[in-house]
Amino acid sequence: MILLQMKTSGFDSFIQLLGVLLIFIFVLAITYFTTKWIAGYQKSRSFNKNLRIVETLRLTQNKYIQIIEAGEVYLVIGVGKDEITMLTTLTKEQLHDLDTYEVIKQTEAGENFQEILKKIKERLPKK
């Protein structure tokens, strides 16, 4: 009842709309910068110099086989729900498509996309 008795002009409605839009844009900006900050923080925390997962093969819902690079050694492990089992070790020569992996590792060093595409095209077999 009280709302029906209050009469607002078009100018007041426009000011309210602008206020709501500014608040919405402010919330979006805070969300964007917070997400960027958290992503940078997590990336710096998860950066490993000596351990990398080269490849993962999913066998069942919670069982995997993974190739892990630990320094200069490549380990093949089986990962289950409650256990991790070392299956074997590999040498660099025993791995297939390691060249593609090397390109991806170099990507982390900060190359631009055009350089990455050139390297991948060079490694593809010619027809």
mmCIF file of C-alpha atoms in Angstrom, residues 6-19:
data_model
loop_
_atom_site.group_PDB
_atom_site.id
_atom_site.type_symbol
_atom_site.label_atom_id
_atom_site.label_comp_id
_atom_site.label_asym_id
_atom_site.label_seq_id
_atom_site.Cartn_x
_atom_site.Cartn_y
_atom_site.Cartn_z
ATOM 1 C CA MET A 6 4.640 6.898 -3.414
ATOM 2 C CA LYS A 7 5.038 8.429 -6.814
ATOM 3 C CA THR A 8 8.481 8.495 -8.371
ATOM 4 C CA SER A 9 9.467 10.457 -11.354
ATOM 5 C CA GLY A 10 11.174 9.027 -14.405
ATOM 6 C CA PHE A 11 14.400 10.773 -13.426
ATOM 7 C CA ASP A 12 14.451 9.040 -10.028
ATOM 8 C CA SER A 13 13.917 5.677 -11.701
ATOM 9 C CA PHE A 14 16.762 6.386 -14.105
ATOM 10 C CA ILE A 15 19.110 7.279 -11.228
ATOM 11 C CA GLN A 16 18.170 4.046 -9.435
ATOM 12 C CA LEU A 17 18.851 2.053 -12.608
ATOM 13 C CA LEU A 18 22.289 3.662 -12.991
ATOM 14 C CA GLY A 19 23.081 2.914 -9.350
#
